[in-house]
Amino acid sequence: MGRIGVDLYPLRTGVPLAEADTFGKFLGGSAANVAVAAARLGRRTALISRTGADPFGAYLHSELRAFGVDDRWVEEVPALPTPLTFCEVFPPDHFPLYFYRHPKAPDLEITADSLDPAALRAARVLWTTGTGLSAEPSRTATLAALEARARTGPTVFDLDWRPALWQEDPAEHYARALRLATVAVGNTEECEVATGTAEPHAAARALLAAGADLAVVKRGPDGVLAAHRDGTTAEAAPLKVDVVNGLGAGDAFGGALCHGLLAGWDLPRILRYANAAGALVASRLACSAAMPRPDEVEEALAWPT
């Protein structure tokens, strides 16, 4: 549940937008990418979101269906344009994003009364995002979706901190979501926003104290760590890849995390698998179209760390 839009990426890396003249068009948005990532791994997925009633919105519906993502809960908001996101690609670690979500993004117009509580409860995993809390009515809808789950089954809150999309301090709203979620996921910067600390082990403990049963802290080139309320901890070392575009790596990680949770794997295996999925996407230009299939992830697991 959350953000969807059109990603427009220069087809040449190392070129600023002012000089770029050719672009690739891709389905984007963190929640949409996570749904695609899980579908690529064989899971049955659906997205709750909104687009504009325009050609870009039609494109996103077509792409979701092509990727095997159920789009029945992706509705049109006629008064608002489908969002665009441009990116500058300067490997290995500089990927500025430019969001065009004005006057307001349709995915922030999800309302609580439009939700399907029975479907939310029946889903084996629910994935929600911090951006969904950035404005009303999406904020109330996101919290309502989390409440509908009543902490039954994996209920994920992806911290998904995008400062350009917020007009206020997110701490209070993050705290409310963390009390309702069973799994919290974020990178060190996002964890600092949510907990006040970027130190990975301290951040994981703080996320557990805030309400999550499982805290996952992504550390980029330093790998990932996770801690469970039952005392279980695990870490996964990074995989060595030539980074092309790091933007979709976290979403690939998220889809693979859901896959591992559904498979009932132990925590070390889940982290290794999700880490490998993220590394693969970091080595590719696109986000949604780059999401790996199971055989690709298994092959990557044999790479040196």
Short mmCIF file of C-alpha atoms in Angstrom, two decimals:
data_model
loop_
_atom_site.label_atom_id
_atom_site.label_comp_id
_atom_site.label_asym_id
_atom_site.label_seq_id
_atom_site.Cartn_x
_atom_site.Cartn_y
_atom_site.Cartn_z
CA MET A 1 0.00 0.00 0.00
CA GLY A 2 1.50 3.34 -1.01
CA ARG A 3 3.38 5.21 -3.67
CA ILE A 4 3.21 4.59 -7.41
CA GLY A 5 4.41 6.73 -10.29
CA VAL A 6 6.42 6.85 -13.48
CA ASP A 7 10.21 6.80 -13.25
CA LEU A 8 12.11 8.58 -16.03
CA TYR A 9 15.82 7.72 -15.93
CA PRO A 10 18.54 8.94 -18.30
CA LEU A 11 19.74 6.07 -20.45
CA ARG A 12 23.33 7.31 -20.06
CA THR A 13 24.86 7.22 -16.62
CA GLY A 14 27.01 10.03 -15.30
CA VAL A 15 25.00 12.66 -17.20
CA PRO A 16 23.13 15.47 -15.38
CA LEU A 17 19.49 15.98 -16.26
CA ALA A 18 20.32 19.30 -17.91
CA GLU A 19 22.33 17.38 -20.50
CA ALA A 20 20.34 14.14 -20.73
CA ASP A 21 18.48 13.66 -24.00
CA THR A 22 17.19 10.08 -23.84
CA PHE A 23 15.20 8.53 -21.02
CA GLY A 24 13.79 5.16 -20.08
CA LYS A 25 10.22 5.04 -18.76
CA PHE A 26 9.50 2.60 -15.94
CA LEU A 27 6.86 1.84 -13.35
CA GLY A 28 8.10 3.26 -10.04
CA GLY A 29 7.18 4.13 -6.48
CA SER A 30 8.39 2.15 -3.48
CA ALA A 31 5.20 0.22 -2.70
CA ALA A 32 4.64 -0.63 -6.36
CA ASN A 33 8.24 -1.79 -6.71
CA VAL A 34 7.97 -4.03 -3.64
CA ALA A 35 4.81 -5.61 -5.08
CA VAL A 36 6.60 -6.25 -8.38
CA ALA A 37 9.64 -7.67 -6.57
CA ALA A 38 7.52 -10.16 -4.63
CA ALA A 39 5.58 -11.10 -7.78
CA ARG A 40 8.84 -11.79 -9.63
CA LEU A 41 9.68 -14.25 -6.84
CA GLY A 42 6.41 -16.12 -7.41
CA ARG A 43 4.15 -14.45 -4.86
CA ARG A 44 0.57 -13.33 -5.53
CA THR A 45 0.54 -9.59 -4.92
CA ALA A 46 -1.84 -6.66 -5.09
CA LEU A 47 -1.34 -2.91 -4.71
CA ILE A 48 -3.50 -0.29 -2.97
CA SER A 49 -2.71 3.06 -4.57
CA ARG A 50 -3.98 5.83 -6.87
CA THR A 51 -2.99 7.29 -10.25
CA GLY A 52 -4.22 10.19 -12.31
CA ALA A 53 -6.84 9.65 -15.02
CA ASP A 54 -4.25 10.24 -17.73
CA PRO A 55 -2.03 8.29 -20.15
CA PHE A 56 0.69 7.82 -17.52
CA GLY A 57 -1.91 6.30 -15.20
CA ALA A 58 -3.03 3.93 -17.94
CA TYR A 59 0.62 2.98 -18.48
CA LEU A 60 1.03 2.11 -14.78
CA HIS A 61 -2.06 -0.10 -14.77
CA SER A 62 -0.75 -1.90 -17.84
CA GLU A 63 2.68 -2.40 -16.25
CA LEU A 64 1.24 -3.69 -12.99
CA ARG A 65 -0.79 -6.29 -14.84
CA ALA A 66 2.19 -7.25 -16.99
CA PHE A 67 4.26 -7.82 -13.85
CA GLY A 68 1.49 -9.96 -12.34
CA VAL A 69 0.35 -7.44 -9.72
CA ASP A 70 -3.40 -7.21 -9.04
CA ASP A 71 -4.43 -3.59 -9.72
CA ARG A 72 -8.09 -3.74 -8.64
CA TRP A 73 -7.37 -1.37 -5.70
CA VAL A 74 -5.41 1.13 -7.80
CA GLU A 75 -8.04 3.74 -8.58
CA GLU A 76 -7.96 6.96 -10.60
CA VAL A 77 -8.10 10.47 -9.13
CA PRO A 78 -9.27 12.62 -12.08
CA ALA A 79 -8.25 15.96 -10.55
CA LEU A 80 -4.57 15.06 -10.09
CA PRO A 81 -1.80 14.08 -12.52
CA THR A 82 0.09 10.82 -12.24
CA PRO A 83 3.42 11.57 -10.52
CA LEU A 84 6.74 11.57 -12.36
CA THR A 85 10.15 10.99 -10.80
CA PHE A 86 13.41 11.89 -12.53
CA CYS A 87 16.77 10.59 -11.38
CA GLU A 88 20.36 11.52 -12.08
CA VAL A 89 22.55 8.43 -12.17
CA PHE A 90 26.09 8.92 -10.90
CA PRO A 91 27.42 5.52 -9.76
CA PRO A 92 28.35 4.23 -7.30
CA ASP A 93 26.53 6.28 -4.67
CA HIS A 94 25.00 9.50 -6.00
CA PHE A 95 21.44 9.25 -7.34
CA PRO A 96 19.55 12.53 -6.81
CA LEU A 97 15.78 12.22 -7.14
CA TYR A 98 13.41 14.88 -8.41
CA PHE A 99 9.77 14.24 -7.49
CA TYR A 100 7.00 15.84 -9.53
CA ARG A 101 4.01 15.29 -7.23
CA HIS A 102 2.25 18.64 -7.43
CA PRO A 103 -0.25 19.93 -6.53
CA LYS A 104 -0.60 16.58 -4.74
CA ALA A 105 0.12 12.97 -5.59
CA PRO A 106 -2.94 10.77 -6.22
CA ASP A 107 -1.51 8.06 -3.94
CA LEU A 108 -1.98 10.46 -1.01
CA GLU A 109 -5.71 10.49 -1.74
CA ILE A 110 -6.34 6.94 -0.51
CA THR A 111 -9.17 7.13 2.03
CA ALA A 112 -9.90 4.86 4.96
CA ASP A 113 -13.47 4.20 3.79
CA SER A 114 -12.18 2.94 0.42
CA LEU A 115 -10.19 0.12 2.02
CA ASP A 116 -11.27 -3.52 1.93
CA PRO A 117 -10.83 -4.67 5.57
CA ALA A 118 -11.51 -8.31 4.75
CA ALA A 119 -8.80 -8.33 2.08
CA LEU A 120 -6.37 -6.58 4.42
CA ARG A 121 -6.95 -9.21 7.10
CA ALA A 122 -6.76 -12.07 4.61
CA ALA A 123 -3.46 -10.95 3.08
CA ARG A 124 -0.56 -13.04 4.36
CA VAL A 125 1.64 -9.91 4.41
CA LEU A 126 0.75 -6.22 4.42
CA TRP A 127 3.40 -3.68 3.39
CA THR A 128 2.91 0.00 4.24
CA THR A 129 5.21 3.01 3.91
CA GLY A 130 6.25 6.18 5.66
CA THR A 131 5.30 8.29 2.65
CA GLY A 132 1.73 7.13 3.15
CA LEU A 133 1.77 9.01 6.47
CA SER A 134 2.98 12.29 4.98
CA ALA A 135 -0.47 13.78 4.27
CA GLU A 136 -4.19 13.23 4.74
CA PRO A 137 -6.30 11.32 3.89
CA SER A 138 -3.56 8.74 3.17
CA ARG A 139 -2.25 9.05 6.74
CA THR A 140 -5.53 7.97 8.29
CA ALA A 141 -5.96 5.28 5.65
CA THR A 142 -2.49 3.83 6.27
CA LEU A 143 -3.06 3.67 10.01
CA ALA A 144 -6.51 2.15 9.43
CA ALA A 145 -4.98 -0.55 7.23
CA LEU A 146 -2.45 -1.37 9.95
CA GLU A 147 -5.20 -1.44 12.57
CA ALA A 148 -7.32 -3.75 10.40
CA ARG A 149 -4.53 -6.31 10.54
CA ALA A 150 -4.59 -6.31 14.37
CA ARG A 151 -0.97 -7.56 14.25
CA THR A 152 -2.05 -10.90 12.76
CA GLY A 153 0.61 -12.10 10.37
CA PRO A 154 3.54 -10.05 9.08
CA THR A 155 2.51 -6.38 8.99
CA VAL A 156 5.37 -4.30 7.65
CA PHE A 157 6.05 -0.61 8.12
CA ASP A 158 8.74 0.57 5.70
CA LEU A 159 10.13 3.81 7.14
CA ASP A 160 10.56 5.11 3.56
CA TRP A 161 11.76 8.58 4.61
CA ARG A 162 11.58 11.05 1.71
CA PRO A 163 12.15 14.52 3.23
CA ALA A 164 11.02 16.31 0.06
CA LEU A 165 7.56 14.79 0.52
CA TRP A 166 6.99 15.95 4.11
CA GLN A 167 5.86 19.31 5.46
CA GLU A 168 6.11 18.40 9.15
CA ASP A 169 8.09 16.31 11.65
CA PRO A 170 7.20 12.65 10.98
CA ALA A 171 8.23 11.30 14.42
CA GLU A 172 4.74 11.23 15.98
CA HIS A 173 3.19 9.55 12.94
CA TYR A 174 6.01 7.02 12.66
CA ALA A 175 5.54 6.14 16.33
CA ARG A 176 1.84 5.43 15.76
CA ALA A 177 2.60 3.15 12.81
CA LEU A 178 5.33 1.29 14.70
CA ARG A 179 2.91 0.46 17.50
CA LEU A 180 0.66 -1.26 14.93
CA ALA A 181 3.30 -3.01 12.80
CA THR A 182 5.04 -6.32 13.47
CA VAL A 183 8.00 -5.62 11.15
CA ALA A 184 9.93 -2.35 10.78
CA VAL A 185 12.34 -1.85 7.87
CA GLY A 186 14.62 1.09 7.12
CA ASN A 187 18.10 2.27 6.29
CA THR A 188 20.25 4.00 8.88
CA GLU A 189 19.11 7.51 7.89
CA GLU A 190 15.46 6.47 8.09
CA CYS A 191 16.07 4.77 11.43
CA GLU A 192 17.58 7.97 12.77
CA VAL A 193 14.44 9.90 11.79
CA ALA A 194 12.22 7.29 13.47
CA THR A 195 14.29 6.54 16.57
CA GLY A 196 16.84 9.33 17.01
CA THR A 197 19.84 7.08 16.38
CA ALA A 198 21.58 5.88 13.22
CA GLU A 199 23.79 3.34 14.99
CA PRO A 200 22.41 0.10 13.57
CA HIS A 201 22.24 -2.04 16.72
CA ALA A 202 20.81 0.79 18.81
CA ALA A 203 18.31 1.62 16.07
CA ALA A 204 17.14 -2.00 15.91
CA ARG A 205 16.62 -2.03 19.68
CA ALA A 206 14.72 1.25 19.47
CA LEU A 207 12.41 -0.06 16.74
CA LEU A 208 11.63 -3.11 18.89
CA ALA A 209 10.95 -0.87 21.86
CA ALA A 210 8.59 1.20 19.67
CA GLY A 211 6.44 -1.86 19.03
CA ALA A 212 7.81 -3.96 16.19
CA ASP A 213 8.53 -7.66 16.70
CA LEU A 214 11.21 -7.66 13.98
CA ALA A 215 13.52 -4.75 13.17
CA VAL A 216 15.53 -4.74 9.94
CA VAL A 217 18.24 -2.11 9.48
CA LYS A 218 19.73 -1.77 5.99
CA ARG A 219 23.32 -0.49 5.94
CA GLY A 220 23.93 -0.22 2.18
CA PRO A 221 27.51 -1.23 1.38
CA ASP A 222 27.93 -2.52 4.94
CA GLY A 223 25.19 -5.12 4.63
CA VAL A 224 22.11 -5.54 6.80
CA LEU A 225 21.22 -6.56 10.33
CA ALA A 226 18.00 -7.65 12.00
CA ALA A 227 16.82 -8.24 15.54
CA HIS A 228 13.71 -10.04 16.76
CA ARG A 229 11.84 -9.50 19.99
CA ASP A 230 12.59 -13.11 20.97
CA GLY A 231 16.30 -12.27 21.13
CA THR A 232 17.26 -13.67 17.71
CA THR A 233 19.67 -11.51 15.73
CA ALA A 234 21.27 -11.91 12.31
CA GLU A 235 23.53 -10.02 9.94
CA ALA A 236 24.30 -10.41 6.25
CA ALA A 237 27.43 -9.12 4.57
CA PRO A 238 27.12 -7.08 1.35
CA LEU A 239 27.63 -8.67 -2.05
CA LYS A 240 30.23 -7.18 -4.35
CA VAL A 241 28.58 -5.62 -7.42
CA ASP A 242 29.35 -2.82 -9.83
CA VAL A 243 26.63 -0.36 -8.85
CA VAL A 244 24.69 1.17 -11.75
CA ASN A 245 21.66 2.57 -9.91
CA GLY A 246 21.10 1.97 -6.20
CA LEU A 247 17.56 3.34 -6.05
CA GLY A 248 15.58 0.12 -6.48
CA ALA A 249 17.78 -2.04 -4.27
CA GLY A 250 15.75 -1.41 -1.11
CA ASP A 251 12.50 -2.29 -2.87
CA ALA A 252 13.99 -5.54 -4.20
CA PHE A 253 15.12 -6.24 -0.64
CA GLY A 254 11.57 -5.60 0.58
CA GLY A 255 9.94 -7.96 -1.90
CA ALA A 256 12.46 -10.67 -1.05
CA LEU A 257 11.96 -10.06 2.67
CA CYS A 258 8.23 -10.69 2.22
CA HIS A 259 9.03 -13.81 0.19
CA GLY A 260 11.28 -15.17 2.94
CA LEU A 261 8.78 -14.41 5.68
CA LEU A 262 6.07 -16.25 3.74
CA ALA A 263 8.40 -19.18 3.16
CA GLY A 264 9.02 -19.48 6.89
CA TRP A 265 12.80 -19.26 6.55
CA ASP A 266 15.02 -18.50 9.50
CA LEU A 267 16.25 -14.92 9.91
CA PRO A 268 19.82 -15.43 8.58
CA ARG A 269 18.51 -17.02 5.39
CA ILE A 270 15.94 -14.27 4.86
CA LEU A 271 18.59 -11.58 5.20
CA ARG A 272 21.05 -13.27 2.85
CA TYR A 273 18.36 -13.77 0.22
CA ALA A 274 16.96 -10.24 0.47
CA ASN A 275 20.47 -8.79 0.45
CA ALA A 276 21.26 -10.68 -2.77
CA ALA A 277 18.06 -9.45 -4.43
CA GLY A 278 18.93 -5.87 -3.54
CA ALA A 279 22.47 -6.22 -4.85
CA LEU A 280 21.21 -7.49 -8.19
CA VAL A 281 18.96 -4.49 -8.70
CA ALA A 282 21.75 -2.10 -7.67
CA SER A 283 23.76 -3.50 -10.57
CA ARG A 284 20.99 -2.61 -13.07
CA LEU A 285 19.56 0.70 -14.33
CA ALA A 286 15.83 0.21 -13.82
CA CYS A 287 13.87 -0.47 -10.64
CA SER A 288 10.67 -2.43 -11.35
CA ALA A 289 11.91 -4.00 -14.59
CA ALA A 290 15.15 -4.99 -12.86
CA MET A 291 13.56 -7.04 -10.07
CA PRO A 292 15.19 -10.48 -10.05
CA ARG A 293 13.67 -13.91 -10.48
CA PRO A 294 14.36 -16.76 -8.04
CA ASP A 295 17.08 -18.39 -10.16
CA GLU A 296 18.94 -15.08 -10.40
CA VAL A 297 18.87 -14.60 -6.63
CA GLU A 298 20.07 -18.16 -6.02
CA GLU A 299 22.94 -17.60 -8.42
CA ALA A 300 23.87 -14.32 -6.70
CA LEU A 301 23.97 -16.08 -3.33
CA ALA A 302 27.04 -17.93 -4.57
CA TRP A 303 28.93 -14.69 -5.28
CA PRO A 304 31.76 -13.62 -2.97
CA THR A 305 30.92 -11.16 -0.22
#
